[in-house]
Short mmCIF file of C-alpha atoms in Angstrom, two decimals:
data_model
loop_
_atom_site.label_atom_id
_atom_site.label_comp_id
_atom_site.label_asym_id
_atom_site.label_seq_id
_atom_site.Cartn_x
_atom_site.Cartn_y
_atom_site.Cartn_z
CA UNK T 1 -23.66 8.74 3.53
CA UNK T 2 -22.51 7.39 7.01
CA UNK T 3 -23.27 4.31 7.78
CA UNK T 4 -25.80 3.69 10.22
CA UNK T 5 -24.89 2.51 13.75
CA UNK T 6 -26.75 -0.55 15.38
CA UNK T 7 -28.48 -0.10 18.61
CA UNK T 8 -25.80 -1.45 20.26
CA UNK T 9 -23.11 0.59 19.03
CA UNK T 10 -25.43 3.60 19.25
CA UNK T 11 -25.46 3.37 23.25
CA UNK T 12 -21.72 2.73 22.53
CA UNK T 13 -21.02 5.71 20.81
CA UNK T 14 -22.97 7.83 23.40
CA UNK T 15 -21.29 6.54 25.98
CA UNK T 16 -17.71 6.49 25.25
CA UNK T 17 -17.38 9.58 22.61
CA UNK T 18 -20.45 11.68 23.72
CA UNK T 19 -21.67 11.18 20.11
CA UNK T 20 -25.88 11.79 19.27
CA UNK T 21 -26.79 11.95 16.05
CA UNK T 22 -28.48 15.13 16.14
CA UNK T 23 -25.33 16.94 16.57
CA UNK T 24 -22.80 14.99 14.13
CA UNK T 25 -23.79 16.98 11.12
CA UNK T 26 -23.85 20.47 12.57
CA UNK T 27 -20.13 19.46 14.06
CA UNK T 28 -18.89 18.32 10.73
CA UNK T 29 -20.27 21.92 9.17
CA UNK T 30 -17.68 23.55 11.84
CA UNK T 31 -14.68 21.83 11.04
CA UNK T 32 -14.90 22.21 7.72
CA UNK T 33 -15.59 25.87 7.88
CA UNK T 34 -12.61 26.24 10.53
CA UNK T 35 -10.42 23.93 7.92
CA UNK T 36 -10.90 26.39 5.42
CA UNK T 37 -10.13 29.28 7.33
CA UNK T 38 -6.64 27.85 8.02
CA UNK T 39 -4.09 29.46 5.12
CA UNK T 40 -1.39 26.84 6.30
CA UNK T 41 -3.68 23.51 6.66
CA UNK T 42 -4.85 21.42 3.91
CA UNK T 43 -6.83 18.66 5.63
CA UNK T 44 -8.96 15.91 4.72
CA UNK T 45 -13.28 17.22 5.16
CA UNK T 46 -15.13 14.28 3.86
CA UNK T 47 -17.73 13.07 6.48
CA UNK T 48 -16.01 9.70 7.72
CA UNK T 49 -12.76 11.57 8.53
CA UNK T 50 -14.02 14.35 10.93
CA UNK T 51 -15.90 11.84 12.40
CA UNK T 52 -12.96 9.54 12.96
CA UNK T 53 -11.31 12.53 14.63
CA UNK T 54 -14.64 14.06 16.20
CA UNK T 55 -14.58 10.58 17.94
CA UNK T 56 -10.92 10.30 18.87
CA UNK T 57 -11.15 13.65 20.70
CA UNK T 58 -14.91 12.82 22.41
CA UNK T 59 -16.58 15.15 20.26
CA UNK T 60 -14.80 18.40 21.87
CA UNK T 61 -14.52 20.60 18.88
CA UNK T 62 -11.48 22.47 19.90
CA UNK T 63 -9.41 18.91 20.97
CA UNK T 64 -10.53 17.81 17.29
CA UNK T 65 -9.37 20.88 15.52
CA UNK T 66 -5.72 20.80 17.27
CA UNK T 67 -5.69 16.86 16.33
CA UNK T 68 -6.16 17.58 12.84
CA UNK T 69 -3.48 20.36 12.47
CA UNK T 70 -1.37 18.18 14.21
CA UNK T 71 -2.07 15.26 12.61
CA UNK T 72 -1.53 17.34 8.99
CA UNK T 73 1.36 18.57 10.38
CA UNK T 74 3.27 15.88 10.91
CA UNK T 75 3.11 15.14 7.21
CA UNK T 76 6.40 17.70 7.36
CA UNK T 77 7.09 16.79 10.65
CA UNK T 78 7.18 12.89 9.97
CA UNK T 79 7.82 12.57 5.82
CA UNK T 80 9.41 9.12 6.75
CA UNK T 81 5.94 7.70 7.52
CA UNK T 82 3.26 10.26 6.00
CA UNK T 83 5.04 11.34 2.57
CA UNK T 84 4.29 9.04 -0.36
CA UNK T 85 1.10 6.89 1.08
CA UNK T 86 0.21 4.84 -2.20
CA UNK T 87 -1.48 1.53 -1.89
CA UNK T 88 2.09 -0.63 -4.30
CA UNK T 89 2.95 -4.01 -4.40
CA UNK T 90 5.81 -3.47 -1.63
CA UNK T 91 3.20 -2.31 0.76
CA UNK T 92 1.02 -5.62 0.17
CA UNK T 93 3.66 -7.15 1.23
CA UNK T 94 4.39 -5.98 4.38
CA UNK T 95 0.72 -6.47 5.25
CA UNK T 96 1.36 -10.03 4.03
CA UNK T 97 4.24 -11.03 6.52
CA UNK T 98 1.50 -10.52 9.22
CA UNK T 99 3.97 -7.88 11.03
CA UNK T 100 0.28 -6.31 11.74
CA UNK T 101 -2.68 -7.50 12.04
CA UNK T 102 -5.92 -6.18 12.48
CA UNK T 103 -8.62 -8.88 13.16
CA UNK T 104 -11.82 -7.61 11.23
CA UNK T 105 -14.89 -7.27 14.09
CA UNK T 106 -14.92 -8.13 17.65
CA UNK T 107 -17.59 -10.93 18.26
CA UNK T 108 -18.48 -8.93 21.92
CA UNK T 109 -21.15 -5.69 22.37
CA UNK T 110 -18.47 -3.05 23.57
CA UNK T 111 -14.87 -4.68 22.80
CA UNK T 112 -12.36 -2.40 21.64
CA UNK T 113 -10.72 -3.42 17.84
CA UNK T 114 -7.20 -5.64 17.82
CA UNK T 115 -4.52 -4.24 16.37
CA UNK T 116 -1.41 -7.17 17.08
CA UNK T 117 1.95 -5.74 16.06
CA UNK T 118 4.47 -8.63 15.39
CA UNK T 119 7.99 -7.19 14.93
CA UNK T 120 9.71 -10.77 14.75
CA UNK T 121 7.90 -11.28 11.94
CA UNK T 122 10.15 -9.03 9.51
CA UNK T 123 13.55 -9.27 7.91
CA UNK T 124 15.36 -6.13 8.53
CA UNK T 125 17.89 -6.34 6.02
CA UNK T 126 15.23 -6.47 3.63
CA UNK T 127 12.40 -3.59 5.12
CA UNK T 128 12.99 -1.19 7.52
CA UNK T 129 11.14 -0.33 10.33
CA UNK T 130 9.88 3.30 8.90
CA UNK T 131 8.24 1.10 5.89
CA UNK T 132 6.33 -0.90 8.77
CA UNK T 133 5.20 2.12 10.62
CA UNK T 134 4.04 3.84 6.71
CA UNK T 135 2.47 0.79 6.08
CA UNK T 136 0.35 1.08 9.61
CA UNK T 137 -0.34 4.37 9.50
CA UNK T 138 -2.31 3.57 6.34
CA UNK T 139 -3.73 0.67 7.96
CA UNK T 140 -4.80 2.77 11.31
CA UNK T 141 -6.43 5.44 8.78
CA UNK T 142 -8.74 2.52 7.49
CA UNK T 143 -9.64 0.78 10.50
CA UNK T 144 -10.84 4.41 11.97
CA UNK T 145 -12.91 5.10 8.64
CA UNK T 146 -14.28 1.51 8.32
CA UNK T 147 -14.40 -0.15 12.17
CA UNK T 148 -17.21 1.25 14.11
CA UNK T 149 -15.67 -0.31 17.28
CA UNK T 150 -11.96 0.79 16.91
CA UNK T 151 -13.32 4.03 16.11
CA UNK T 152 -15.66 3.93 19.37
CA UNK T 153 -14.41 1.79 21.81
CA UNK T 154 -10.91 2.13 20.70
CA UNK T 155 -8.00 -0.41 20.41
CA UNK T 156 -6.11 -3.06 22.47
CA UNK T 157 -2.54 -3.33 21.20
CA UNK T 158 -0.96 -6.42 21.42
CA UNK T 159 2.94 -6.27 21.41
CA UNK T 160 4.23 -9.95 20.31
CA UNK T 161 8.25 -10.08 20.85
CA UNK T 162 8.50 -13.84 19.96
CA UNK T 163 11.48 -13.41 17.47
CA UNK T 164 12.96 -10.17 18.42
CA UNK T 165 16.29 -10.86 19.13
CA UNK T 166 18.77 -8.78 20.38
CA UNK T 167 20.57 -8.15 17.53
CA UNK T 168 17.32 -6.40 15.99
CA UNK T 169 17.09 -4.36 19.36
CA UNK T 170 20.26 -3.30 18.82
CA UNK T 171 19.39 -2.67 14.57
CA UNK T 172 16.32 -0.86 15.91
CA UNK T 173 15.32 2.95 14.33
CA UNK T 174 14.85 4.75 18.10
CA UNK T 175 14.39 8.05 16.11
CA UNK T 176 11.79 6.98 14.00
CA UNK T 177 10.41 5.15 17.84
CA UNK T 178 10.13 8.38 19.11
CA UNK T 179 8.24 10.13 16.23
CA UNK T 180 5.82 6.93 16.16
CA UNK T 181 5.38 7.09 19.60
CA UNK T 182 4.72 11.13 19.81
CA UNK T 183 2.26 10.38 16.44
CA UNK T 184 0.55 7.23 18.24
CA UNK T 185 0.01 9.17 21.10
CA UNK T 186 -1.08 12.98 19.56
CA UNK T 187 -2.12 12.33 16.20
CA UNK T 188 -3.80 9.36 15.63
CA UNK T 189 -7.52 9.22 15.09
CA UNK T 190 -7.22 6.08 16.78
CA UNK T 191 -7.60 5.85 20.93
CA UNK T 192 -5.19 2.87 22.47
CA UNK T 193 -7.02 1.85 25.43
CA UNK T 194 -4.67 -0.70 26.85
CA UNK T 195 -1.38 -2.07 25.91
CA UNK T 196 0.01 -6.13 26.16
CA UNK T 197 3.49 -6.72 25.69
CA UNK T 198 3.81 -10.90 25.46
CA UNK T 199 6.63 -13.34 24.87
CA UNK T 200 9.54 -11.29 25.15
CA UNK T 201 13.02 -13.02 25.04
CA UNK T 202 15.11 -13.08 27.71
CA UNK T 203 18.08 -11.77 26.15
CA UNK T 204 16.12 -8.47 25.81
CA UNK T 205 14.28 -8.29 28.66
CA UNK T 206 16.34 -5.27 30.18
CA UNK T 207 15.55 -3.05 27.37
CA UNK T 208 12.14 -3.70 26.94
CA UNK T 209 11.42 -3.67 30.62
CA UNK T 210 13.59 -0.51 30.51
CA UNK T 211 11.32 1.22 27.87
CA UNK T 212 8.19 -0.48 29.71
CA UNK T 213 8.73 1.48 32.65
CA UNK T 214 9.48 5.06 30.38
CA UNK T 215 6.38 4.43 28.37
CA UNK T 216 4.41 3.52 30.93
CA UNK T 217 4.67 6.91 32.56
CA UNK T 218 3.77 8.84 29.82
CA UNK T 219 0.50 7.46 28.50
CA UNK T 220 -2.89 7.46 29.82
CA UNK T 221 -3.47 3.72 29.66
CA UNK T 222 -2.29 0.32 31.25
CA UNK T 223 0.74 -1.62 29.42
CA UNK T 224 0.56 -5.30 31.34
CA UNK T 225 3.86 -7.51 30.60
CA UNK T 226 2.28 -11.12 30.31
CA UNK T 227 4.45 -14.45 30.01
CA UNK T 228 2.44 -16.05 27.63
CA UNK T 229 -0.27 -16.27 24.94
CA UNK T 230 -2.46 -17.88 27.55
CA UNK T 231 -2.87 -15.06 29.91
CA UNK T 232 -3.60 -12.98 26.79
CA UNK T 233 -7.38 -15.47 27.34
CA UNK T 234 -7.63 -14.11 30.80
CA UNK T 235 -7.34 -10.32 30.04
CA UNK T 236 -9.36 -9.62 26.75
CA UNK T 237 -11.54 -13.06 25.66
CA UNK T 238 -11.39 -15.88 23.12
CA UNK T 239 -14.33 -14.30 21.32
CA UNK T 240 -11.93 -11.15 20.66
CA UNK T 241 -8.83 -13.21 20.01
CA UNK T 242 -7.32 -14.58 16.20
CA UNK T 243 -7.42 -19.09 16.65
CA UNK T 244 -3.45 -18.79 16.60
CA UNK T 245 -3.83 -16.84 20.35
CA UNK T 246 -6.49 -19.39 21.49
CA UNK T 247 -9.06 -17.37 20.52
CA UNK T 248 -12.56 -17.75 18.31
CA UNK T 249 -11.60 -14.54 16.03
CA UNK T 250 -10.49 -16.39 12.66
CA UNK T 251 -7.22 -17.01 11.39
CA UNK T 252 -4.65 -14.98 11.13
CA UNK T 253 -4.81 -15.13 7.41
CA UNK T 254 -7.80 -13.91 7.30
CA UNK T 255 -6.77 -10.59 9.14
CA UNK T 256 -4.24 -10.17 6.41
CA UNK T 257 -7.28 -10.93 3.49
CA UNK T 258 -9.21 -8.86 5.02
CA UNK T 259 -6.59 -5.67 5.23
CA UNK T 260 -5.52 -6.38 1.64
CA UNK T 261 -8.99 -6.00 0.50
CA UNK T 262 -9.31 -2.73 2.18
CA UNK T 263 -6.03 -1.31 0.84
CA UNK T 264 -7.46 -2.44 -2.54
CA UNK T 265 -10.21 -0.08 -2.21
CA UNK T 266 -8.48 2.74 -0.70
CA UNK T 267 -6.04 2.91 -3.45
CA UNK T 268 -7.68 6.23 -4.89
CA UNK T 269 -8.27 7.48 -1.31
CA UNK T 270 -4.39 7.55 -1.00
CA UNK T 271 -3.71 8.60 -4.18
CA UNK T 272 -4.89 11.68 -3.20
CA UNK T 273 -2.87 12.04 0.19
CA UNK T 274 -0.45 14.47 -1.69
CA UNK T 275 -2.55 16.92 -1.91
CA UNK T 276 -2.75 16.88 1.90
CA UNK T 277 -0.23 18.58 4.92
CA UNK T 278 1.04 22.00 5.84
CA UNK T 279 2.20 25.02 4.27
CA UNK T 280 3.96 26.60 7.73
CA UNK T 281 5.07 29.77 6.17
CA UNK T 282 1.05 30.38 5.95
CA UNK T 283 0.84 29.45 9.52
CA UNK T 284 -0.53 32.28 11.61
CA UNK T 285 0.87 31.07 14.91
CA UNK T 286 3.63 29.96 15.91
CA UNK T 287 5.42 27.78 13.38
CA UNK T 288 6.17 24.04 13.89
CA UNK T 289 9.42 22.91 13.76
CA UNK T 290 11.40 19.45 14.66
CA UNK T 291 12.68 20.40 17.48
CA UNK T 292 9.39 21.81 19.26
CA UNK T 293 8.27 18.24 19.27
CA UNK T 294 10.93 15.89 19.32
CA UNK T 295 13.76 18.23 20.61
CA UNK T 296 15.04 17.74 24.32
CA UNK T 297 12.80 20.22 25.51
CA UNK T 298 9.98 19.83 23.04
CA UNK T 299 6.13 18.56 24.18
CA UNK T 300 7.78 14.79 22.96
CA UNK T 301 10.91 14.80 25.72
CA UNK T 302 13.78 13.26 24.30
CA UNK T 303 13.99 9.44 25.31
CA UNK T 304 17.35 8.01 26.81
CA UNK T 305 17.86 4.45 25.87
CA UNK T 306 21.48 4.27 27.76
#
């Protein structure tokens, strides 16, 4: 049974994702038939998930349905990050160094959800990057299913570089970037609605500012460069922000708590994520390969970090 929205979230929902709740069941009874027309796709139909998706995609049926293969898809495409989602110890973890945090409500009527991503906050000679991107997309799955406002109003990213040093630029996964980035971007069921990168070092200003200016022309939403935690106050709220950004949001430990708990009870969701993906040869289009998406000429052009 979904959960029902409040009034406020209920103007929220028609508002930014077109959604009225005489219409969500009658969508759901589509994609599910479409699903299992598809020989090649075998793709989540509980009630939460097409929502999450029906969202994402503003309730156009046909944008939903070509998220969903896509987002199954990469499940071949993107094994690094999509094979083997189990809720283990390892993956506790990483949500406990706090590389990613996901603060649990925002305290405003029509915020969009935090997701912080804090890549000076892991050892990479002891995980690598692809285990902090498997661990998120896990994380991203939840918040959709469980956060009524990430889900709506989508999410602010913050981008914290305190830490990165240029010797982890230079130990950084680019390929594994790129397939985030393409999944981010085309598969999520989660919307980024604007982007803060903050306290970047100087000694790796050029490459960030470098990949700044790429990224920024190839997404449909603002990435701001601010010089400090402060400004952070200025552009999103202290009612929205964790205490440790000068905000009224809780602790950062309590994000962490409160993602732990969720993984907890998701374990048997994920234990079934195996059963889930793509069988192309069933395909009756054109098959997916690698290089269509993250080849030099595929719809993910091929980034050039010289």
């Amino acid at each position: 049974m979904r959960r029902p929205l409040s009034p406020t979230l209920a103007k929220l929902a028609e508002k930014e994702v077109n959604e009225t709740p005489d219409r969500i069941q009658q969508d759901i009874i589509i994609l599910r038939v479409w699903i299992r027309q598809q020989p090649h796709l075998r793709a989540r139909t509980d009630d939460d998930f097409l929502i999450a998706f029906l969202r994402r995609c503003r309730y156009s049926l046909e944008q939903t349905k070509r998220r969903i293969d896509r987002y199954f898809t990469h499940y071949n495409l993107f094994p690094e990050i999509m094979h083997n989602r189990c809720v283990t110890q390892r993956l506790l973890d990483i949500n406990r160094l706090g590389v990613c945090l996901y603060p649990d409500m925002p305290k405003g009527d029509s915020r969009t959800a935090l997701f912080i991503a804090r890549f000076g906050h892991f050892d990479p000679n002891l995980y690598m990057l692809r285990e902090i991107y498997h661990f998120t997309s896990m994380a991203m799955e939840i918040v959709a299913l469980e956060n009524d406002y990430a889900s709506l109003a989508g999410i602010c990213e913050i981008i914290d570089l305190e830490g990165v040093s240029s010797d982890k630029m230079r130990r950084f996964d680019r390929v594994v970037f790129r397939k985030w980035w393409n999944w981010l971007y085309n598969c999520s069921p989660l919307k980024v609605k604007e982007m803060y990168i903050i306290n970047m070092p100087k000694d790796i200003q050029g490459t960030i500012m470098f990949l700044y200016n790429l990224l920024s022309m190839q997404v449909n939403y603002p990435i701001r460069v601010l010089k400090s935690s402060e400004e952070l106050i200025e552009h999103i709220g202290k009612e929205t922000l964790p205490e440790e950004y000068g905000g009224t949001n809780g602790h950062m430990g309590e994000c962490m708590a409160y993602m732990e708990d969720l993984l907890n009870s998701y374990r048997g969701y994920f234990d079934q994520d195996c059963n889930y993906g793509t069988i192309e040869e069933l395909r009756h289009d054109e098959i997916t390969v690698y290089e269509a998406e993250f080849g030099a000429s595929g719809s993910f052009r091929k980034l050039n970090w010289e």
